[in-house]
Backbone as JSON, one array per atom type, in Angstrom:
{
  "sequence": "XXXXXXXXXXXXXXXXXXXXXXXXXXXXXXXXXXXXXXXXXXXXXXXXXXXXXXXXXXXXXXXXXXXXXXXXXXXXXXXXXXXXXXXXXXXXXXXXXXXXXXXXXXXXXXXXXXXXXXXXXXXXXXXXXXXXXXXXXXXXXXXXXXXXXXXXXXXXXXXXXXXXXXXXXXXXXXXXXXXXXXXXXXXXXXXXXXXXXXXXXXXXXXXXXXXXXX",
  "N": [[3.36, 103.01, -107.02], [1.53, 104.02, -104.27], [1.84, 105.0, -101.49], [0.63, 103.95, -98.19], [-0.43, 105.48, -95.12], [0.02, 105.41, -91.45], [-0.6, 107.21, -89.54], [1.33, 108.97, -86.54], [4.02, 107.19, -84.75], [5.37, 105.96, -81.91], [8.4, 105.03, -81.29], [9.71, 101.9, -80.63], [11.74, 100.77, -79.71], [13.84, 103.14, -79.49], [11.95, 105.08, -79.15], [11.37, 107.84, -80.5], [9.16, 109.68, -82.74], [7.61, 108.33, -85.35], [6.54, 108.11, -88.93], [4.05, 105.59, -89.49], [3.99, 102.71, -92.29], [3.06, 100.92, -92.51], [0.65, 98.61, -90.87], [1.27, 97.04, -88.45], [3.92, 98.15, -87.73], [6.3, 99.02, -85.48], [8.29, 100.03, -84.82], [10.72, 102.32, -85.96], [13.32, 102.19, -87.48], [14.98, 99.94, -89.4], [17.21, 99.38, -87.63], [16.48, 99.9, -85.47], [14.3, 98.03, -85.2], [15.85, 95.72, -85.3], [17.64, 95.98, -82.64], [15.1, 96.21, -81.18], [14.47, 93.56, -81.28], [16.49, 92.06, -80.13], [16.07, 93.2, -77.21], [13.83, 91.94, -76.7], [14.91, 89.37, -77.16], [16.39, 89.4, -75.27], [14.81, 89.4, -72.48], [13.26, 87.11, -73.24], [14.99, 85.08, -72.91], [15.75, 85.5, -69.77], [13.44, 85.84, -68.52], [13.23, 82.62, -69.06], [15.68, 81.56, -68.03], [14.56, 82.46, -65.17], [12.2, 81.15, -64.59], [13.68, 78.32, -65.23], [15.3, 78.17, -63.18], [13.15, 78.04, -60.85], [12.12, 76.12, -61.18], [13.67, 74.06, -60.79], [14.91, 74.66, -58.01], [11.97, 73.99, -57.01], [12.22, 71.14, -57.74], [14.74, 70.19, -56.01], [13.66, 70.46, -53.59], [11.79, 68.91, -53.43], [13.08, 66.31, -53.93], [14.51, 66.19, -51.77], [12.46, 65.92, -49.77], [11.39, 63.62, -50.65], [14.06, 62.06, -50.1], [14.08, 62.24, -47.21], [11.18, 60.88, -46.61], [11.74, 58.36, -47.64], [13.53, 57.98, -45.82], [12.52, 57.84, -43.62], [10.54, 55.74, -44.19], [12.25, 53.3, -44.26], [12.65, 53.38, -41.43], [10.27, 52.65, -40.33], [9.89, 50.08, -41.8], [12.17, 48.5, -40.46], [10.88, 48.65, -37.57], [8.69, 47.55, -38.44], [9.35, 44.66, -39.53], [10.23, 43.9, -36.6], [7.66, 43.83, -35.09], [6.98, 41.95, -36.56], [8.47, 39.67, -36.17], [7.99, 39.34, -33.34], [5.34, 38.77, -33.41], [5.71, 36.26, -34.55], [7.04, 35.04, -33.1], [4.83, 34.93, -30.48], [3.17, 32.95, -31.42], [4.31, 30.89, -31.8], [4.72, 30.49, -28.9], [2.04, 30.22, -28.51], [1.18, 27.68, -29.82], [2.35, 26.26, -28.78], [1.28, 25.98, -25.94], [-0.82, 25.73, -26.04], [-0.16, 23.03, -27.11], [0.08, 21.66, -24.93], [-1.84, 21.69, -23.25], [-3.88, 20.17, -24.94], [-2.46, 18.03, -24.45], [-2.78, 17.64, -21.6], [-5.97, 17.88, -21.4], [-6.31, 15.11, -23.01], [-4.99, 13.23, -20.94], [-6.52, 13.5, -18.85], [-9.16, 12.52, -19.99], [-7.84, 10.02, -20.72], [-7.69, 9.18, -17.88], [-9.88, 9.23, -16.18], [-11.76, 6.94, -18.06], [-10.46, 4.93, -17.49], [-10.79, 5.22, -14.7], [-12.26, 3.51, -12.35], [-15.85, 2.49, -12.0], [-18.15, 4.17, -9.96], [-20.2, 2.33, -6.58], [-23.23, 1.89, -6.08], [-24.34, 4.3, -3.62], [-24.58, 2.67, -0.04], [-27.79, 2.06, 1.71], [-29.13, 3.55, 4.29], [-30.41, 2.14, 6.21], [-28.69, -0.04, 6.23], [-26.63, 0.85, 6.8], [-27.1, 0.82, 9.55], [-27.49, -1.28, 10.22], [-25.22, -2.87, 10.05], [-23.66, -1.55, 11.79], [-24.79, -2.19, 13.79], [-26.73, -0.95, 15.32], [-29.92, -0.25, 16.8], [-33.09, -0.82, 15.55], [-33.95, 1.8, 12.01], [-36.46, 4.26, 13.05], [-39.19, 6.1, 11.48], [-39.83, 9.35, 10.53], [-42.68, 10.63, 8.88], [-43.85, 13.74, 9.01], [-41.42, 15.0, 10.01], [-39.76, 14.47, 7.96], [-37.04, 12.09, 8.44], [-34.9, 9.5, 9.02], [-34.07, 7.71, 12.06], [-32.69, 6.1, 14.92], [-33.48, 6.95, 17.26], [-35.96, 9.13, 17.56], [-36.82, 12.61, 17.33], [-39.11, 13.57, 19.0], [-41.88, 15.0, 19.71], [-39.94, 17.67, 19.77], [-40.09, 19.51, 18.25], [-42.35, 21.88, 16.14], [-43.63, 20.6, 14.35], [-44.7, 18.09, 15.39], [-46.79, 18.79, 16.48], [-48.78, 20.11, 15.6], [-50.53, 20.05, 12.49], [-52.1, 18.92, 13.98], [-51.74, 16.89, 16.79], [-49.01, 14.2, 16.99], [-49.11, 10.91, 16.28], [-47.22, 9.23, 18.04], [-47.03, 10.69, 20.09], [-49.1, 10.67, 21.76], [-52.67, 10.74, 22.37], [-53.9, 11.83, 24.63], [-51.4, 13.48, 26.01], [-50.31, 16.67, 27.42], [-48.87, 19.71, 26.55], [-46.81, 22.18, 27.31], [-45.62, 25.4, 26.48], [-42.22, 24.75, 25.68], [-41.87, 22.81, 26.59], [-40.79, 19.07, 26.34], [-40.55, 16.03, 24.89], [-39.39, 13.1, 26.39], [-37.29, 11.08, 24.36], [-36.74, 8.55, 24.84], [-37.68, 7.41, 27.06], [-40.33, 8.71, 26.33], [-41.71, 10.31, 28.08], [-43.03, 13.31, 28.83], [-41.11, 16.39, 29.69], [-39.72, 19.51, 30.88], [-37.2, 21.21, 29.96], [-33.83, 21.77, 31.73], [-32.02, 23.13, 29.91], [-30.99, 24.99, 26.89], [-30.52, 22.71, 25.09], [-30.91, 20.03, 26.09], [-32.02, 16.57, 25.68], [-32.86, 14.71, 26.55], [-34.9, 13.68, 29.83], [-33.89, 12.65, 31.81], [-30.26, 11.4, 32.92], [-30.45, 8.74, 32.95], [-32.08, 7.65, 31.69], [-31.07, 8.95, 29.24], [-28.13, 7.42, 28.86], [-29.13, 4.81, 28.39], [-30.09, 5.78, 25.93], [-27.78, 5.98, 24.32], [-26.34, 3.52, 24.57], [-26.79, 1.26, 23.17], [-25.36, 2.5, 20.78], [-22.91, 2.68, 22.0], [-21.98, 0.42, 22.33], [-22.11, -0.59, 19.67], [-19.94, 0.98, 18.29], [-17.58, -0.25, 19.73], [-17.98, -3.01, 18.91]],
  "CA": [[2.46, 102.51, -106.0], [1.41, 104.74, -103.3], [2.03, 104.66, -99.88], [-0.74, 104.41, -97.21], [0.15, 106.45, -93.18], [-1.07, 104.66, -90.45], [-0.27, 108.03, -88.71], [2.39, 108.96, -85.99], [3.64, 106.63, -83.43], [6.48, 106.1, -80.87], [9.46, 103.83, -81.51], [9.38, 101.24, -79.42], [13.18, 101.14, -79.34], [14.58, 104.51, -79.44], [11.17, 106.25, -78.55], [11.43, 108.66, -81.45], [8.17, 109.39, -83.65], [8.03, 108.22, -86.48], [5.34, 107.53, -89.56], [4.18, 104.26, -89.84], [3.77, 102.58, -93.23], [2.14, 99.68, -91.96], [-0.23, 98.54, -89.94], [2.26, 96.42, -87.51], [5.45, 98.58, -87.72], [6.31, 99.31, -84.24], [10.07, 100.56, -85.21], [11.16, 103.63, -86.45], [14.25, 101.61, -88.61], [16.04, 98.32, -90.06], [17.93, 99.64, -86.54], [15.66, 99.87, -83.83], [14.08, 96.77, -85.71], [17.09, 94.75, -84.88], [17.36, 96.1, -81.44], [14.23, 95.47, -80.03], [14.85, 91.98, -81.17], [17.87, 91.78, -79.06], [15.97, 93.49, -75.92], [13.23, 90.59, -76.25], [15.32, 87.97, -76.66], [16.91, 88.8, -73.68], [13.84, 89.73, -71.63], [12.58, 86.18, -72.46], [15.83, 84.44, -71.83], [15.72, 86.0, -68.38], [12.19, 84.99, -68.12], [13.35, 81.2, -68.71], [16.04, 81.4, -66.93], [13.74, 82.51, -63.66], [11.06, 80.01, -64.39], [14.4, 77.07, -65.2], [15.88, 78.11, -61.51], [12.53, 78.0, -59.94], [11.62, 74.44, -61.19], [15.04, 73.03, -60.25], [14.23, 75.03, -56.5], [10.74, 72.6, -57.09], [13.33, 69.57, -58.23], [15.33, 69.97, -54.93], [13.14, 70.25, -52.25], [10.65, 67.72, -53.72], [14.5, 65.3, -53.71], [14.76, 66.16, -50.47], [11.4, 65.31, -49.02], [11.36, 61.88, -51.17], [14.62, 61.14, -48.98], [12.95, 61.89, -45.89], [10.37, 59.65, -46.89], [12.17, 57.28, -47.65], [14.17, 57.28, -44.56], [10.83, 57.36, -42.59], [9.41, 54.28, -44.39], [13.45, 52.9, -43.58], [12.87, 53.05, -40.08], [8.94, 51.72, -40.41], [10.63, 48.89, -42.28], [12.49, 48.05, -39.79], [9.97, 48.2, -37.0], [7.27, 46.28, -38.6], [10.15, 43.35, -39.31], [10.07, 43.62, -35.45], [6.77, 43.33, -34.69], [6.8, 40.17, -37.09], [9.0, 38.59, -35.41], [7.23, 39.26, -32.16], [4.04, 38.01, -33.43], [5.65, 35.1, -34.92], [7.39, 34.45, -31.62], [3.74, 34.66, -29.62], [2.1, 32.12, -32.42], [4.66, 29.85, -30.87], [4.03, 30.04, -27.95], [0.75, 29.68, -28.3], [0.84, 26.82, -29.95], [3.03, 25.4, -27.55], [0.42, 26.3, -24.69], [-2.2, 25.18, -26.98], [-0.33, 21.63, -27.53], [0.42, 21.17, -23.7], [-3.4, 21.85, -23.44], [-4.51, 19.15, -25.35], [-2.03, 17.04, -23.89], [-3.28, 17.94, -20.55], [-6.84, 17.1, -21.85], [-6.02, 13.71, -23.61], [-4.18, 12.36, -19.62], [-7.77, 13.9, -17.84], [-9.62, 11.72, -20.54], [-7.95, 8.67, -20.37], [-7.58, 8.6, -16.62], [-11.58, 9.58, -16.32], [-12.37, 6.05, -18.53], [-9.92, 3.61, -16.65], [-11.46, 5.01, -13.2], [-13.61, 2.56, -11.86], [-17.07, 2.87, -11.4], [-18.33, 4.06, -7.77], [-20.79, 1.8, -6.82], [-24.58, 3.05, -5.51], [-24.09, 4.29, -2.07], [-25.58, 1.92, 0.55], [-28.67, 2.8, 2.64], [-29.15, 4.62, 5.87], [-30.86, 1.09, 7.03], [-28.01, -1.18, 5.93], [-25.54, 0.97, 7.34], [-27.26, 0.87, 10.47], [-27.57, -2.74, 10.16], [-24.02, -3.22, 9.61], [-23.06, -0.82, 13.14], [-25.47, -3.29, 15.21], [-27.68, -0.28, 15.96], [-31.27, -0.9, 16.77], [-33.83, -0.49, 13.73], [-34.52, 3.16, 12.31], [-38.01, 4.67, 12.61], [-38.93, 7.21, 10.35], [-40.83, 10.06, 10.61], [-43.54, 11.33, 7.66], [-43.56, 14.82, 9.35], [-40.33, 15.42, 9.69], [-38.96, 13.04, 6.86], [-36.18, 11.69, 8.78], [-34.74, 8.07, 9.82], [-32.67, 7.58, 13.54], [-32.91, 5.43, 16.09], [-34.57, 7.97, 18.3], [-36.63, 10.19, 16.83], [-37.25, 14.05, 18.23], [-40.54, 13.78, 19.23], [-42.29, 16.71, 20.44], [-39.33, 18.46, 19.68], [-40.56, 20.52, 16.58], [-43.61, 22.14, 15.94], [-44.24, 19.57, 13.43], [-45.01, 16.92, 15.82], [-48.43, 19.25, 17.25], [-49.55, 20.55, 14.16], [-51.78, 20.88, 12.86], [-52.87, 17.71, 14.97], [-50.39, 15.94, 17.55], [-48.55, 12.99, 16.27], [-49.73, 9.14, 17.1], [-46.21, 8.92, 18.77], [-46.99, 11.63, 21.19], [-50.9, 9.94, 22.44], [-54.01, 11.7, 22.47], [-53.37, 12.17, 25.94], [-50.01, 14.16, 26.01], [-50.53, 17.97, 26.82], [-47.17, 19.98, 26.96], [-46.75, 23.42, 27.94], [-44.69, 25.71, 25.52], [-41.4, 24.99, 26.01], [-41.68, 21.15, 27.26], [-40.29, 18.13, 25.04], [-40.63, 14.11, 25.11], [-37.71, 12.3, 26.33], [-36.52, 10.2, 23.05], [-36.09, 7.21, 25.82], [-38.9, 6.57, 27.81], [-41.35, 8.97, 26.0], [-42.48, 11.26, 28.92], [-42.86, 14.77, 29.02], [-40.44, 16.93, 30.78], [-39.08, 20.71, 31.35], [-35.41, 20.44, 29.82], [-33.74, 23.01, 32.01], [-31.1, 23.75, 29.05], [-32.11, 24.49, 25.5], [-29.99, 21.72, 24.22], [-31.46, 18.62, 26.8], [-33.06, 16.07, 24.93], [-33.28, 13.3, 27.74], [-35.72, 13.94, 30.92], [-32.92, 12.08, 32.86], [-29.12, 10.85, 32.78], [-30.58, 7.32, 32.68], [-32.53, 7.77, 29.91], [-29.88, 9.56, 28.09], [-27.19, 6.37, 28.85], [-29.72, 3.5, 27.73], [-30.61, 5.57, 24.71], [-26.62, 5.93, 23.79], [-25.51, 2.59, 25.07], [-26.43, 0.65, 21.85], [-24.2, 3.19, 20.15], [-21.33, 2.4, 22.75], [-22.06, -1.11, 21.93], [-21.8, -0.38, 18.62], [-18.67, 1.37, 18.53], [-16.84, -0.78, 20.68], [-17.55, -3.73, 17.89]],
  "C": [[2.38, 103.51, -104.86], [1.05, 104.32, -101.99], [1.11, 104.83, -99.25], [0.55, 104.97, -96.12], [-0.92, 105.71, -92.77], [-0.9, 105.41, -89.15], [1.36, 107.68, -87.5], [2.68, 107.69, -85.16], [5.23, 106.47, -82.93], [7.48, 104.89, -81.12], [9.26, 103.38, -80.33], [11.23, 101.1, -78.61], [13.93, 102.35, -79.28], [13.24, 105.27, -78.53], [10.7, 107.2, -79.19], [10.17, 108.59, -82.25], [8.58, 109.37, -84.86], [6.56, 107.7, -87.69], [5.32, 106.48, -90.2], [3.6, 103.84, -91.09], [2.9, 101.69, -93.31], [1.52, 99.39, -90.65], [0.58, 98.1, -88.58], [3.41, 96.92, -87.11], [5.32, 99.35, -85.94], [7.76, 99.99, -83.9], [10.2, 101.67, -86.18], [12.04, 103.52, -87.84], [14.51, 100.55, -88.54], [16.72, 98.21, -88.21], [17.77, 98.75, -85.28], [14.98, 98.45, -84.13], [15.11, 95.96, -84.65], [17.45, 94.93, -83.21], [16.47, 95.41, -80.51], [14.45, 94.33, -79.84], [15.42, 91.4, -80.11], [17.13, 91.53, -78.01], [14.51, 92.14, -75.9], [13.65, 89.59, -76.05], [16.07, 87.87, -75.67], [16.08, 88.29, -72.59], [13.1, 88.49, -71.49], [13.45, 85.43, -72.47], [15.87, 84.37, -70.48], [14.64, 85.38, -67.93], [12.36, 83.35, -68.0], [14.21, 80.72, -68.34], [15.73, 81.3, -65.51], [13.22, 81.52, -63.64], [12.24, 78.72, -64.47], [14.82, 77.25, -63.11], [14.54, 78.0, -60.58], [12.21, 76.59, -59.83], [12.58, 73.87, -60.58], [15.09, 73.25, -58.63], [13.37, 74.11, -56.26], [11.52, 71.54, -56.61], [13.89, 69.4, -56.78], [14.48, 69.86, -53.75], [11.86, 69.42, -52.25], [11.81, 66.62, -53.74], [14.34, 65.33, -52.16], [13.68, 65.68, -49.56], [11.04, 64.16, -49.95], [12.36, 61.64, -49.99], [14.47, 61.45, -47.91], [12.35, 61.07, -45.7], [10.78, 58.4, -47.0], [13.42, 56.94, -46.39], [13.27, 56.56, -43.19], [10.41, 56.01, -43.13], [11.27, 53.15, -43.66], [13.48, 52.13, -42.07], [11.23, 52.14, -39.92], [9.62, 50.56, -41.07], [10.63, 48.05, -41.34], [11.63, 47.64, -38.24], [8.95, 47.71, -37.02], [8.4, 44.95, -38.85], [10.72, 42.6, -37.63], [9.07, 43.0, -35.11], [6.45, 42.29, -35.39], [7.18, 39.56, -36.58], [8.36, 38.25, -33.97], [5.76, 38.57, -32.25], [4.2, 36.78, -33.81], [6.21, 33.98, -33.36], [6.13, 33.97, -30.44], [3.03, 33.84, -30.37], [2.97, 30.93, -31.65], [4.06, 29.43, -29.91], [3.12, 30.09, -27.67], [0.28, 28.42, -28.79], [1.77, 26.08, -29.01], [2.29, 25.06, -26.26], [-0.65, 25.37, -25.11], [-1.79, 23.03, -26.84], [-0.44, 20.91, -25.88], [-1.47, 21.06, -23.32], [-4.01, 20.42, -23.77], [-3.82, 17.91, -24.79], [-2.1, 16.47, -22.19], [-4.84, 16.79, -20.56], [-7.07, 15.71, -22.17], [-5.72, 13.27, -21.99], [-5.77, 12.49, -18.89], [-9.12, 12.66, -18.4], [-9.82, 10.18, -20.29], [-8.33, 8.45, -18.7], [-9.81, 8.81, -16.61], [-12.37, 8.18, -17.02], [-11.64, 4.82, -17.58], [-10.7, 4.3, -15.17], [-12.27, 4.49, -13.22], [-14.72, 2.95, -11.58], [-17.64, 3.32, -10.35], [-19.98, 3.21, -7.68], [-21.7, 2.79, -5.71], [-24.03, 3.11, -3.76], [-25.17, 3.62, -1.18], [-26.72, 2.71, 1.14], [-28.65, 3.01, 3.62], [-29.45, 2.64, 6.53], [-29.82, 0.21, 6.96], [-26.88, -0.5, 6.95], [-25.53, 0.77, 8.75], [-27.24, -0.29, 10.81], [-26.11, -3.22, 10.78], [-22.84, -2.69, 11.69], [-23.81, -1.61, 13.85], [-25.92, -1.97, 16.12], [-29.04, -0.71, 15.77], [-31.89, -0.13, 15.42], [-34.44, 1.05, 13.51], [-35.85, 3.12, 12.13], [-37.82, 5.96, 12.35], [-40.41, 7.89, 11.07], [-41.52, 10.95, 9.64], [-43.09, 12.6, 8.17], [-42.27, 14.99, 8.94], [-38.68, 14.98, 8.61], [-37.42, 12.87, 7.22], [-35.95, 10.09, 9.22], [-33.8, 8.51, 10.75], [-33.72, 6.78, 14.26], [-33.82, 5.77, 16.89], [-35.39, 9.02, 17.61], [-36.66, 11.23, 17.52], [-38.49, 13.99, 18.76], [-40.88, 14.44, 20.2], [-41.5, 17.59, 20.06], [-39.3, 19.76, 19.14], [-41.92, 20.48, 16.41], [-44.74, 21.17, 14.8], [-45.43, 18.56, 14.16], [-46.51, 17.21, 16.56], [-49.14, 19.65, 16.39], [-49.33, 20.13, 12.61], [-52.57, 20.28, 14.14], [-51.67, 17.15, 15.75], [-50.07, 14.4, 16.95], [-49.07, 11.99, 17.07], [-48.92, 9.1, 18.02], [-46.5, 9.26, 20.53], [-48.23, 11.2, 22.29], [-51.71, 11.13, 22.08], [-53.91, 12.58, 23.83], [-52.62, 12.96, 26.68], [-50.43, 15.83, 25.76], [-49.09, 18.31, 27.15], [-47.81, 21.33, 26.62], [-45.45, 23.71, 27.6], [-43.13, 25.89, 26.3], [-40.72, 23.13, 26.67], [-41.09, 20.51, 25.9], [-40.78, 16.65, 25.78], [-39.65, 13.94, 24.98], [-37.73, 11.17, 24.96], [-36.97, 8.67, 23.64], [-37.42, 6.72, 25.96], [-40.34, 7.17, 27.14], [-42.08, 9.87, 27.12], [-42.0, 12.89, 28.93], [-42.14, 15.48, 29.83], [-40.35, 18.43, 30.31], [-37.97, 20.8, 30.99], [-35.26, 22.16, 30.93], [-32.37, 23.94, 31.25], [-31.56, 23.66, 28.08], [-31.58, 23.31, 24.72], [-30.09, 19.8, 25.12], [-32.3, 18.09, 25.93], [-33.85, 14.69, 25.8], [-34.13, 14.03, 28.57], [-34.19, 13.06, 32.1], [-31.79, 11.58, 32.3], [-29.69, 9.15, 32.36], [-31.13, 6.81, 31.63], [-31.75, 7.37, 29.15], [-28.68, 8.37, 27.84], [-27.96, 4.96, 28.25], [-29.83, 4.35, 26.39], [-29.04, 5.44, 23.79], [-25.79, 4.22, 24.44], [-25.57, 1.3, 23.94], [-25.37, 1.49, 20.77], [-23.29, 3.01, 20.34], [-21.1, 1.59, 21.85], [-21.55, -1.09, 20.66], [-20.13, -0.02, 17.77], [-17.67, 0.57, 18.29], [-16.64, -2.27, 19.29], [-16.97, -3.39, 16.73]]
}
């Protein structure tokens, strides 16, 4: 059988040329054969040795930041079993606030149905009745009841037209009034005179005394 050459080439273990018989021969001998072997199977021992020590490098400092983590959630633990208790503590007392509340409510209730009725408040005329003052007259204009009325007092009582009270007759000069009493025009010489005279002013308050006094 005759040999093919697949020309020169370089041991891969020694280095040495040598002619190869085959297409794959990368060895010079049975030798260097057996050699290289060796120097790979160290070269990828070594290799999975590096890559075993780097994962287990991984392994540890991925251990180590789990128990971090888990000391961190540790202490969160513990301060959310706080704030439970704190929120369960303010549910209290809110329903405690809450029941005083309604029990508040319920006393405002009842008392509010047993209070008695108030009855209609009397009238201006009854009450006057009742004091033994003379009878009120009222005035449209100035929609008031009293004893005495203001008259003249307020611009009401000239305009647009002068009141019946006042006559047809009755001029006044800005600044004048009608005594309450007797009804005549005067000059007050203070702005708060409503009489034309002391004597007036004592008959028109002397049913009031009177009054009083009973």
């Amino acid at each position: 059988m005759l040999q093919s050459s697949y020309g020169q080439r370089a041991c891969l273990a020694c280095g040495n040329p040598f002619e190869a018989l085959y297409a794959n021969q990368v060895t010079c001998s049975d030798l260097c054969r057996g050699k290289r072997r060796v120097n790979l199977k160290r070269i990828a021992d070594a290799g999975c040795r590096a890559r075993r020590k780097e994962r287990l490098a991984g392994l540890v400092a991925r251990v180590a930041e789990l128990e971090a983590e888990v000391e961190r959630l540790k202490g969160a633990g513990a301060e959310l079993a706080h704030v439970r208790a704190e929120r369960d503590k303010a549910k209290q007392e809110l329903a405690r606030v809450m029941g005083e509340r309604d029990e508040a409510l319920a006393a405002l209730h009842a008392a509010r149905q047993s209070r008695p009725v108030k009855s209609a408040p009397e009238s201006v005329e009854k009450i006057a009745e009742q004091a033994g003052l003379p009878p009120l007259q009222e005035c449209a204009r100035l929609k008031i009841k009293a004893v005495h009325l203001p008259c003249g007092e307020y611009d009401q009582c000239r305009k647009p037209t002068p009141c019946a009270r006042l006559g047809a007759d009755v001029v006044m000069e800005p600044g004048d009034r009608i005594c309450p009493a007797c009804k005549q025009v005067f000059t007050p010489n203070h702005p708060r005179r409503k009489y034309c005279s002391r004597e007036c002013q004592e008959n028109a308050t002397r049913p009031q005394r009177s009054g009083k006094k009973k």
